[in-house]
Amino acid sequence: MTHGRSGANVNLAAGLEGRRVPFESVPVIDLGPFLDGGDKPGVARAIGRACREVGFFYVRNHGVPRARVETAFAEARRFFAQPLEAKTAIHVSKSYPRQRGYVPLFEENTDPEVTADLKECFDLGRELPPDDPAVRAGTPFHGPNVWPEGLPGFRETIAAYYDAVLDLSLTLAGAVALSLDLPEDHFADKLDRAVTTLRLIQYPPQQGRIEPATLGCGAHTDYGFLTVLAQDQAGGLQLKNCAGDWIAAPPIPGTFVVNIAEMVERWTNGLYPATLHRVINTSGRARYSLPFFLDTNYDARVECLPNCRSAEHPAKYPPVIGGEYLFQRFDQTFPYRREPTRDA
Ligand code: OGA
Ligand code: NI
């Protein structure tokens, strides 16, 4: 795999590599011809280019009905409007190490050295029964979801949204594989029991001067394979380009924002970077977003793809086990996971 722009299976001698150009906007990709099979290679090429140059892209014609997204946002608003006690009754720490439930303000800090995140979240994932072998073995991130009491219809609506974005994320993983000159199902056996998180987020309004110490979400890269994000109309998502400038990724109705995360950066040896991003809510009202994180199977080995390394570009990252890697990344950003009682 070249680190230049051709996409063909060639290697560049030292000194021939093109420089990475700082992006100034985020491409919008029509997924229709991928979903209906009309032009899978063309869509995969567009995705490959976006992954190399930006690490982010929007998708439209993605097949998820608008009503499904809107009803999920409505449920997110309903969830966060509950009294604090109702939310803390399902505090995420109670599900450790599954990572399900409510995360109060400032309890996950994505850029912990710099920023306390002004956001509250509700996390869910793949619903697995207690007698599932992986659950019985105590595998982190595996098990039943936790649901709020007293919100009839919440579970059904959010679970239906989860199913729809899980499907979309797996389709996108296939497109990413194709874009790398690999078979569409190349990653299938690394994703067929993928750890996933659907997260509902409320960003409270911020007033007055906003300092780096308190942002909606501090600068970070996502940990897993890829993320599919629905954002409301408030705006505030920013991406950092290679020149160090923060570029806005404004809401575009009917689209999702998709980004490459760290495991794909590792698989591709940095060819598809996991791009830094953050959220600053200057809208003056609450902002809601629904990121869906497709990670990998817990035991998936994530190791530089053979066609992404060469004598000139040896593998930069040592192989990792997806679930173990995730576990460590969560430990860095969730203080509750590092409390002394955790080690007991
Ligand atoms: C995240 C994230 C962006 C948003 O949760 O990892 O980057 O718009 N969210 O909420
Ligand atoms: Ni993110």
mmCIF file of C-alpha atoms and ligand atoms in Angstrom:
data_model
loop_
_atom_site.group_PDB
_atom_site.id
_atom_site.type_symbol
_atom_site.label_atom_id
_atom_site.label_comp_id
_atom_site.label_asym_id
_atom_site.label_seq_id
_atom_site.Cartn_x
_atom_site.Cartn_y
_atom_site.Cartn_z
ATOM 1 C CA MET A 1 0.000 0.000 0.000
ATOM 2 C CA THR A 2 1.359 3.340 -0.947
ATOM 3 C CA HIS A 3 1.380 6.245 1.452
ATOM 4 C CA GLY A 4 1.000 8.515 -1.552
ATOM 5 C CA ARG A 5 -2.283 9.020 -3.349
ATOM 6 C CA SER A 6 -2.535 6.371 -6.053
ATOM 7 C CA GLY A 7 -4.119 3.581 -4.019
ATOM 8 C CA ALA A 8 -2.242 0.989 -6.091
ATOM 9 C CA ASN A 9 -0.012 -1.613 -4.497
ATOM 10 C CA VAL A 10 3.280 0.214 -4.928
ATOM 11 C CA ASN A 11 5.964 1.334 -2.547
ATOM 12 C CA LEU A 12 7.656 4.692 -2.634
ATOM 13 C CA ALA A 13 11.382 5.013 -2.102
ATOM 14 C CA ALA A 14 12.497 7.416 0.592
ATOM 15 C CA GLY A 15 11.864 11.041 -0.340
ATOM 16 C CA LEU A 16 9.043 10.346 -2.781
ATOM 17 C CA GLU A 17 6.156 10.522 -0.370
ATOM 18 C CA GLY A 18 3.704 13.404 -0.841
ATOM 19 C CA ARG A 19 3.115 15.626 2.136
ATOM 20 C CA ARG A 20 -0.208 15.443 3.902
ATOM 21 C CA VAL A 21 -2.235 18.529 2.988
ATOM 22 C CA PRO A 22 -4.212 20.174 5.777
ATOM 23 C CA PHE A 23 -7.921 19.673 5.160
ATOM 24 C CA GLU A 24 -10.282 22.625 5.404
ATOM 25 C CA SER A 25 -13.606 20.871 5.098
ATOM 26 C CA VAL A 26 -15.091 17.436 5.546
ATOM 27 C CA PRO A 27 -16.326 15.500 2.502
ATOM 28 C CA VAL A 28 -19.941 14.394 2.191
ATOM 29 C CA ILE A 29 -20.242 10.910 0.707
ATOM 30 C CA ASP A 30 -23.397 9.480 -0.844
ATOM 31 C CA LEU A 31 -23.634 5.925 0.459
ATOM 32 C CA GLY A 32 -26.557 5.024 -1.827
ATOM 33 C CA PRO A 33 -24.468 3.406 -4.583
ATOM 34 C CA PHE A 34 -22.726 1.279 -1.959
ATOM 35 C CA LEU A 35 -25.944 0.122 -0.311
ATOM 36 C CA ASP A 36 -27.699 -0.724 -3.595
ATOM 37 C CA GLY A 37 -24.550 -2.219 -5.118
ATOM 38 C CA GLY A 38 -24.600 0.288 -7.996
ATOM 39 C CA ASP A 39 -21.032 1.492 -7.464
ATOM 40 C CA LYS A 40 -19.320 -0.044 -4.483
ATOM 41 C CA PRO A 41 -15.797 0.598 -5.806
ATOM 42 C CA GLY A 42 -16.549 4.274 -6.434
ATOM 43 C CA VAL A 43 -17.922 4.817 -2.950
ATOM 44 C CA ALA A 44 -15.026 2.865 -1.422
ATOM 45 C CA ARG A 45 -12.574 5.091 -3.305
ATOM 46 C CA ALA A 46 -14.250 8.228 -1.960
ATOM 47 C CA ILE A 47 -14.162 6.787 1.548
ATOM 48 C CA GLY A 48 -10.503 5.819 1.188
ATOM 49 C CA ARG A 49 -9.601 9.304 0.121
ATOM 50 C CA ALA A 50 -11.543 10.867 3.009
ATOM 51 C CA CYS A 51 -9.888 8.455 5.438
ATOM 52 C CA ARG A 52 -6.393 9.332 4.208
ATOM 53 C CA GLU A 53 -6.902 13.072 3.992
ATOM 54 C CA VAL A 54 -9.299 13.867 6.838
ATOM 55 C CA GLY A 55 -10.087 10.810 8.957
ATOM 56 C CA PHE A 56 -13.701 12.062 8.958
ATOM 57 C CA PHE A 57 -16.538 12.167 6.455
ATOM 58 C CA TYR A 58 -20.285 12.676 6.384
ATOM 59 C CA VAL A 59 -22.551 10.013 4.891
ATOM 60 C CA ARG A 60 -25.899 10.725 3.307
ATOM 61 C CA ASN A 61 -28.342 8.250 1.779
ATOM 62 C CA HIS A 62 -27.186 5.958 4.563
ATOM 63 C CA GLY A 63 -30.397 3.960 4.824
ATOM 64 C CA VAL A 64 -31.297 4.853 8.427
ATOM 65 C CA PRO A 65 -34.772 6.416 8.370
ATOM 66 C CA ARG A 66 -34.864 9.988 9.600
ATOM 67 C CA ALA A 67 -37.680 9.173 12.022
ATOM 68 C CA ARG A 68 -35.445 6.591 13.699
ATOM 69 C CA VAL A 69 -32.807 9.241 14.366
ATOM 70 C CA GLU A 70 -35.310 11.848 15.499
ATOM 71 C CA THR A 71 -37.102 9.557 17.911
ATOM 72 C CA ALA A 72 -33.725 8.581 19.403
ATOM 73 C CA PHE A 73 -32.906 12.261 19.982
ATOM 74 C CA ALA A 74 -36.320 12.760 21.587
ATOM 75 C CA GLU A 75 -35.622 9.874 23.976
ATOM 76 C CA ALA A 76 -32.175 11.280 24.773
ATOM 77 C CA ARG A 77 -33.796 14.592 25.782
ATOM 78 C CA ARG A 78 -36.302 12.713 27.898
ATOM 79 C CA PHE A 79 -33.554 10.733 29.583
ATOM 80 C CA PHE A 80 -31.481 13.754 30.577
ATOM 81 C CA ALA A 81 -34.535 15.719 31.727
ATOM 82 C CA GLN A 82 -35.051 13.186 34.534
ATOM 83 C CA PRO A 83 -34.148 14.163 38.100
ATOM 84 C CA LEU A 84 -30.480 13.566 38.927
ATOM 85 C CA GLU A 85 -31.351 10.761 41.387
ATOM 86 C CA ALA A 86 -33.112 8.796 38.674
ATOM 87 C CA LYS A 87 -30.004 9.047 36.518
ATOM 88 C CA THR A 88 -27.433 8.310 39.216
ATOM 89 C CA ALA A 89 -29.474 5.234 40.184
ATOM 90 C CA ILE A 90 -27.907 3.675 37.086
ATOM 91 C CA HIS A 91 -24.430 5.206 37.492
ATOM 92 C CA VAL A 92 -21.964 3.591 35.121
ATOM 93 C CA SER A 93 -19.740 2.456 38.013
ATOM 94 C CA LYS A 94 -22.437 -0.017 39.055
ATOM 95 C CA SER A 95 -21.985 -1.971 35.848
ATOM 96 C CA TYR A 96 -18.194 -2.200 35.999
ATOM 97 C CA PRO A 97 -16.544 -3.660 33.938
ATOM 98 C CA ARG A 98 -19.417 -3.573 31.432
ATOM 99 C CA GLN A 99 -19.557 0.219 30.990
ATOM 100 C CA ARG A 100 -23.329 0.662 30.866
ATOM 101 C CA GLY A 101 -25.461 3.398 32.326
ATOM 102 C CA TYR A 102 -25.198 7.036 33.341
ATOM 103 C CA VAL A 103 -22.046 9.161 33.335
ATOM 104 C CA PRO A 104 -22.607 12.470 35.212
ATOM 105 C CA LEU A 105 -21.025 15.810 34.296
ATOM 106 C CA PHE A 106 -17.203 15.855 34.547
ATOM 107 C CA GLU A 107 -16.977 12.082 35.143
ATOM 108 C CA GLU A 108 -15.346 11.248 31.836
ATOM 109 C CA ASN A 109 -12.561 13.523 30.700
ATOM 110 C CA THR A 110 -11.400 12.777 27.197
ATOM 111 C CA ASP A 111 -8.357 15.075 27.433
ATOM 112 C CA PRO A 112 -7.710 14.632 31.155
ATOM 113 C CA GLU A 113 -4.530 16.736 31.364
ATOM 114 C CA VAL A 114 -6.286 19.805 29.976
ATOM 115 C CA THR A 115 -10.062 19.616 30.066
ATOM 116 C CA ALA A 116 -12.905 18.544 32.323
ATOM 117 C CA ASP A 117 -15.742 17.555 29.977
ATOM 118 C CA LEU A 118 -18.995 19.447 30.439
ATOM 119 C CA LYS A 119 -21.243 16.644 29.264
ATOM 120 C CA GLU A 120 -23.438 13.892 30.682
ATOM 121 C CA CYS A 121 -23.916 10.563 28.962
ATOM 122 C CA PHE A 122 -25.898 7.359 28.883
ATOM 123 C CA ASP A 123 -24.014 4.326 27.545
ATOM 124 C CA LEU A 124 -25.367 1.065 26.221
ATOM 125 C CA GLY A 125 -23.965 -1.728 24.108
ATOM 126 C CA ARG A 126 -24.635 -5.165 22.737
ATOM 127 C CA GLU A 127 -27.337 -6.797 24.838
ATOM 128 C CA LEU A 128 -26.022 -10.167 26.033
ATOM 129 C CA PRO A 129 -27.798 -12.453 28.498
ATOM 130 C CA PRO A 130 -26.128 -13.429 31.790
ATOM 131 C CA ASP A 131 -25.664 -17.020 30.571
ATOM 132 C CA ASP A 132 -23.675 -15.987 27.484
ATOM 133 C CA PRO A 133 -20.264 -17.714 27.814
ATOM 134 C CA ALA A 134 -18.323 -14.449 27.496
ATOM 135 C CA VAL A 135 -20.511 -12.834 30.147
ATOM 136 C CA ARG A 136 -20.113 -15.798 32.459
ATOM 137 C CA ALA A 137 -16.356 -15.546 31.978
ATOM 138 C CA GLY A 138 -16.539 -11.903 33.145
ATOM 139 C CA THR A 139 -15.234 -10.494 29.852
ATOM 140 C CA PRO A 140 -15.134 -6.688 30.160
ATOM 141 C CA PHE A 141 -17.770 -4.769 28.157
ATOM 142 C CA HIS A 142 -19.949 -7.903 27.799
ATOM 143 C CA GLY A 143 -23.345 -8.321 29.426
ATOM 144 C CA PRO A 144 -26.836 -6.947 29.729
ATOM 145 C CA ASN A 145 -27.608 -3.264 29.305
ATOM 146 C CA VAL A 146 -29.026 -1.193 32.133
ATOM 147 C CA TRP A 147 -32.137 0.859 31.423
ATOM 148 C CA PRO A 148 -33.793 3.732 33.267
ATOM 149 C CA GLU A 149 -36.993 3.004 35.179
ATOM 150 C CA GLY A 150 -40.054 5.052 34.445
ATOM 151 C CA LEU A 151 -39.396 6.002 30.810
ATOM 152 C CA PRO A 152 -41.814 3.801 28.885
ATOM 153 C CA GLY A 153 -40.766 3.316 25.264
ATOM 154 C CA PHE A 154 -37.187 4.524 25.854
ATOM 155 C CA ARG A 155 -35.662 1.080 25.675
ATOM 156 C CA GLU A 156 -37.482 0.037 22.489
ATOM 157 C CA THR A 157 -36.649 3.257 20.636
ATOM 158 C CA ILE A 158 -33.005 3.330 21.673
ATOM 159 C CA ALA A 159 -32.525 -0.396 20.992
ATOM 160 C CA ALA A 160 -33.980 0.048 17.491
ATOM 161 C CA TYR A 161 -31.608 2.956 16.878
ATOM 162 C CA TYR A 162 -28.706 0.840 18.157
ATOM 163 C CA ASP A 163 -29.567 -1.955 15.711
ATOM 164 C CA ALA A 164 -29.744 0.490 12.805
ATOM 165 C CA VAL A 165 -26.395 2.175 13.483
ATOM 166 C CA LEU A 166 -24.682 -1.135 14.262
ATOM 167 C CA ASP A 167 -25.743 -2.297 10.809
ATOM 168 C CA LEU A 168 -24.544 0.905 9.208
ATOM 169 C CA SER A 169 -21.213 0.764 11.020
ATOM 170 C CA LEU A 170 -20.575 -2.789 9.799
ATOM 171 C CA THR A 171 -21.428 -1.729 6.241
ATOM 172 C CA LEU A 172 -18.930 1.109 6.594
ATOM 173 C CA ALA A 173 -16.281 -1.284 7.926
ATOM 174 C CA GLY A 174 -16.768 -3.297 4.733
ATOM 175 C CA ALA A 175 -16.322 -0.158 2.659
ATOM 176 C CA VAL A 176 -13.161 0.682 4.589
ATOM 177 C CA ALA A 177 -11.819 -2.811 3.812
ATOM 178 C CA LEU A 178 -12.608 -2.391 0.095
ATOM 179 C CA SER A 179 -10.942 1.006 0.110
ATOM 180 C CA LEU A 180 -7.746 -0.708 1.265
ATOM 181 C CA ASP A 181 -7.845 -3.168 -1.670
ATOM 182 C CA LEU A 182 -9.017 -5.892 0.699
ATOM 183 C CA PRO A 183 -12.129 -8.066 0.391
ATOM 184 C CA GLU A 184 -15.216 -6.374 1.817
ATOM 185 C CA ASP A 185 -15.436 -9.018 4.548
ATOM 186 C CA HIS A 186 -11.785 -8.702 5.532
ATOM 187 C CA PHE A 187 -12.539 -7.459 9.053
ATOM 188 C CA ALA A 188 -15.719 -9.524 9.492
ATOM 189 C CA ASP A 189 -14.173 -12.069 11.858
ATOM 190 C CA LYS A 190 -12.755 -9.212 13.962
ATOM 191 C CA LEU A 191 -16.159 -7.529 14.247
ATOM 192 C CA ASP A 192 -18.730 -10.320 14.485
ATOM 193 C CA ARG A 193 -18.856 -9.970 18.289
ATOM 194 C CA ALA A 194 -17.618 -6.431 18.397
ATOM 195 C CA VAL A 195 -17.626 -4.387 21.544
ATOM 196 C CA THR A 196 -19.890 -1.441 20.751
ATOM 197 C CA THR A 197 -21.121 1.595 22.619
ATOM 198 C CA LEU A 198 -24.088 3.720 21.746
ATOM 199 C CA ARG A 199 -23.822 6.864 23.796
ATOM 200 C CA LEU A 200 -26.456 9.527 24.329
ATOM 201 C CA ILE A 201 -24.837 12.853 25.234
ATOM 202 C CA GLN A 202 -26.197 16.111 26.596
ATOM 203 C CA TYR A 203 -23.866 19.112 26.494
ATOM 204 C CA PRO A 204 -25.231 21.881 28.744
ATOM 205 C CA PRO A 205 -25.140 25.419 27.363
ATOM 206 C CA GLN A 206 -21.976 27.377 28.162
ATOM 207 C CA GLN A 207 -22.075 31.099 28.877
ATOM 208 C CA GLY A 208 -19.458 33.819 28.912
ATOM 209 C CA ARG A 209 -15.801 33.137 28.253
ATOM 210 C CA ILE A 210 -14.985 29.512 27.454
ATOM 211 C CA GLU A 211 -11.551 28.316 28.545
ATOM 212 C CA PRO A 212 -9.750 25.101 27.507
ATOM 213 C CA ALA A 213 -10.191 23.786 31.063
ATOM 214 C CA THR A 214 -13.935 23.330 30.501
ATOM 215 C CA LEU A 215 -15.116 22.256 27.074
ATOM 216 C CA GLY A 216 -18.036 20.078 26.081
ATOM 217 C CA CYS A 217 -15.596 17.365 25.117
ATOM 218 C CA GLY A 218 -11.808 17.752 25.243
ATOM 219 C CA ALA A 219 -9.536 16.960 22.309
ATOM 220 C CA HIS A 220 -9.284 13.219 21.747
ATOM 221 C CA THR A 221 -9.232 10.456 19.194
ATOM 222 C CA ASP A 222 -11.732 7.599 19.374
ATOM 223 C CA TYR A 223 -10.396 4.227 20.443
ATOM 224 C CA GLY A 224 -11.951 1.563 18.289
ATOM 225 C CA PHE A 225 -12.661 0.876 14.618
ATOM 226 C CA LEU A 226 -14.966 3.705 13.580
ATOM 227 C CA THR A 227 -17.615 6.010 14.992
ATOM 228 C CA VAL A 228 -21.005 6.944 13.518
ATOM 229 C CA LEU A 229 -22.278 10.173 15.043
ATOM 230 C CA ALA A 230 -25.651 11.886 14.851
ATOM 231 C CA GLN A 231 -25.506 15.491 16.019
ATOM 232 C CA ASP A 232 -28.354 17.931 16.503
ATOM 233 C CA GLN A 233 -28.485 21.437 15.046
ATOM 234 C CA ALA A 234 -26.433 23.134 17.795
ATOM 235 C CA GLY A 235 -23.018 22.645 16.129
ATOM 236 C CA GLY A 236 -19.713 22.691 17.992
ATOM 237 C CA LEU A 237 -17.838 19.634 16.693
ATOM 238 C CA GLN A 238 -14.308 20.535 15.585
ATOM 239 C CA LEU A 239 -11.543 18.453 13.957
ATOM 240 C CA LYS A 240 -7.829 19.204 14.009
ATOM 241 C CA ASN A 241 -6.000 19.133 10.697
ATOM 242 C CA CYS A 242 -2.313 18.427 10.218
ATOM 243 C CA ALA A 243 -1.497 22.158 10.246
ATOM 244 C CA GLY A 244 -2.907 22.334 13.777
ATOM 245 C CA ASP A 245 -6.039 24.275 12.821
ATOM 246 C CA TRP A 246 -9.432 23.333 14.220
ATOM 247 C CA ILE A 247 -11.988 22.896 11.422
ATOM 248 C CA ALA A 248 -15.726 22.925 12.120
ATOM 249 C CA ALA A 249 -17.829 19.893 11.218
ATOM 250 C CA PRO A 250 -21.224 21.611 11.255
ATOM 251 C CA PRO A 251 -24.499 19.715 11.343
ATOM 252 C CA ILE A 252 -25.815 18.694 7.927
ATOM 253 C CA PRO A 253 -29.418 17.467 8.130
ATOM 254 C CA GLY A 254 -29.919 13.852 7.119
ATOM 255 C CA THR A 255 -26.253 12.885 7.530
ATOM 256 C CA PHE A 256 -24.092 11.061 10.030
ATOM 257 C CA VAL A 257 -20.515 12.059 10.770
ATOM 258 C CA VAL A 258 -18.195 9.053 10.482
ATOM 259 C CA ASN A 259 -14.650 8.933 11.783
ATOM 260 C CA ILE A 260 -11.790 6.503 11.814
ATOM 261 C CA ALA A 261 -10.601 5.471 15.247
ATOM 262 C CA GLU A 262 -7.316 4.251 16.697
ATOM 263 C CA MET A 263 -7.539 0.582 15.795
ATOM 264 C CA VAL A 264 -7.866 1.379 12.094
ATOM 265 C CA GLU A 265 -4.969 3.811 12.415
ATOM 266 C CA ARG A 266 -2.964 0.905 13.834
ATOM 267 C CA TRP A 267 -4.168 -1.574 11.206
ATOM 268 C CA THR A 268 -3.265 0.859 8.415
ATOM 269 C CA ASN A 269 0.023 1.975 9.945
ATOM 270 C CA GLY A 270 -1.220 5.549 10.125
ATOM 271 C CA LEU A 271 -2.428 5.701 6.522
ATOM 272 C CA TYR A 272 -5.956 6.270 7.869
ATOM 273 C CA PRO A 273 -5.378 8.543 10.853
ATOM 274 C CA ALA A 274 -7.629 8.771 13.873
ATOM 275 C CA THR A 275 -8.160 12.529 13.764
ATOM 276 C CA LEU A 276 -8.289 14.617 16.940
ATOM 277 C CA HIS A 277 -11.640 16.200 17.623
ATOM 278 C CA ARG A 278 -13.468 18.102 20.375
ATOM 279 C CA VAL A 279 -16.813 19.732 21.102
ATOM 280 C CA ILE A 280 -17.392 23.346 22.151
ATOM 281 C CA ASN A 281 -21.045 24.178 22.579
ATOM 282 C CA THR A 282 -21.433 27.885 21.854
ATOM 283 C CA SER A 283 -25.082 27.567 20.835
ATOM 284 C CA GLY A 284 -26.412 28.927 24.115
ATOM 285 C CA ARG A 285 -28.670 25.897 24.517
ATOM 286 C CA ALA A 286 -28.194 22.250 25.343
ATOM 287 C CA ARG A 287 -26.582 20.206 22.571
ATOM 288 C CA TYR A 288 -27.432 16.549 22.030
ATOM 289 C CA SER A 289 -25.404 13.995 20.104
ATOM 290 C CA LEU A 290 -25.540 10.240 19.633
ATOM 291 C CA PRO A 291 -22.134 8.717 18.873
ATOM 292 C CA PHE A 292 -22.021 5.003 18.117
ATOM 293 C CA PHE A 293 -18.608 3.438 18.621
ATOM 294 C CA LEU A 294 -17.809 0.278 16.676
ATOM 295 C CA ASP A 295 -14.801 -1.252 18.401
ATOM 296 C CA THR A 296 -13.585 -4.813 17.746
ATOM 297 C CA ASN A 297 -14.203 -8.258 19.127
ATOM 298 C CA TYR A 298 -12.668 -8.379 22.580
ATOM 299 C CA ASP A 299 -9.988 -10.845 21.504
ATOM 300 C CA ALA A 300 -9.278 -9.372 18.039
ATOM 301 C CA ARG A 301 -5.596 -8.965 17.305
ATOM 302 C CA VAL A 302 -4.988 -5.566 15.739
ATOM 303 C CA GLU A 303 -1.780 -5.614 13.783
ATOM 304 C CA CYS A 304 -0.382 -3.676 10.811
ATOM 305 C CA LEU A 305 -1.932 -4.936 7.550
ATOM 306 C CA PRO A 306 0.637 -6.539 5.233
ATOM 307 C CA ASN A 307 -0.177 -4.080 2.446
ATOM 308 C CA CYS A 308 0.307 -1.073 4.720
ATOM 309 C CA ARG A 309 3.944 -1.679 5.559
ATOM 310 C CA SER A 310 7.126 -1.873 3.558
ATOM 311 C CA ALA A 311 10.857 -1.615 4.052
ATOM 312 C CA GLU A 312 10.499 2.184 3.935
ATOM 313 C CA HIS A 313 7.403 2.185 6.170
ATOM 314 C CA PRO A 314 7.855 -0.533 8.796
ATOM 315 C CA ALA A 315 5.009 -1.137 11.236
ATOM 316 C CA LYS A 316 4.851 1.821 13.663
ATOM 317 C CA TYR A 317 2.582 0.222 16.237
ATOM 318 C CA PRO A 318 3.027 -3.052 18.094
ATOM 319 C CA PRO A 319 0.111 -5.493 17.797
ATOM 320 C CA VAL A 320 -2.584 -5.151 20.460
ATOM 321 C CA ILE A 321 -5.626 -7.119 21.565
ATOM 322 C CA GLY A 322 -8.614 -4.896 20.858
ATOM 323 C CA GLY A 323 -10.492 -5.413 24.129
ATOM 324 C CA GLU A 324 -7.412 -5.011 26.305
ATOM 325 C CA TYR A 325 -6.487 -1.834 24.483
ATOM 326 C CA LEU A 326 -9.979 -0.415 24.989
ATOM 327 C CA PHE A 327 -9.919 -1.299 28.646
ATOM 328 C CA GLN A 328 -6.765 0.735 29.161
ATOM 329 C CA ARG A 329 -8.098 3.687 27.182
ATOM 330 C CA PHE A 330 -11.257 3.769 29.317
ATOM 331 C CA ASP A 331 -9.124 3.654 32.464
ATOM 332 C CA GLN A 332 -7.361 6.834 31.331
ATOM 333 C CA THR A 333 -10.521 8.892 30.928
ATOM 334 C CA PHE A 334 -12.899 7.594 33.639
ATOM 335 C CA PRO A 335 -11.654 8.484 37.131
ATOM 336 C CA TYR A 336 -14.150 6.091 38.765
ATOM 337 C CA ARG A 337 -12.344 3.146 37.158
ATOM 338 C CA ARG A 338 -9.127 4.067 38.988
ATOM 339 C CA GLU A 339 -10.603 4.294 42.477
ATOM 340 C CA PRO A 340 -8.604 2.203 44.965
ATOM 341 C CA THR A 341 -11.528 -0.146 45.542
ATOM 342 C CA ARG A 342 -11.259 -1.172 41.907
ATOM 343 C CA ASP A 343 -7.937 -2.876 42.500
ATOM 344 C CA ALA A 344 -9.125 -4.739 45.581
HETATM 345 C C1 OGA B 1 -17.147 11.371 21.323
HETATM 346 C C2 OGA B 1 -17.250 12.537 20.454
HETATM 347 C C3 OGA B 1 -18.647 14.213 19.430
HETATM 348 C C4 OGA B 1 -20.000 14.828 19.608
HETATM 349 O O1 OGA B 1 -18.092 11.144 22.130
HETATM 350 O O2 OGA B 1 -16.133 10.648 21.233
HETATM 351 O O3 OGA B 1 -16.279 12.877 19.833
HETATM 352 O O4 OGA B 1 -20.404 15.561 18.730
HETATM 353 N N1 OGA B 1 -18.427 13.167 20.367
HETATM 354 O O5 OGA B 1 -20.633 14.582 20.630
HETATM 355 NI NI NI B 2 -14.880 11.261 19.761
#
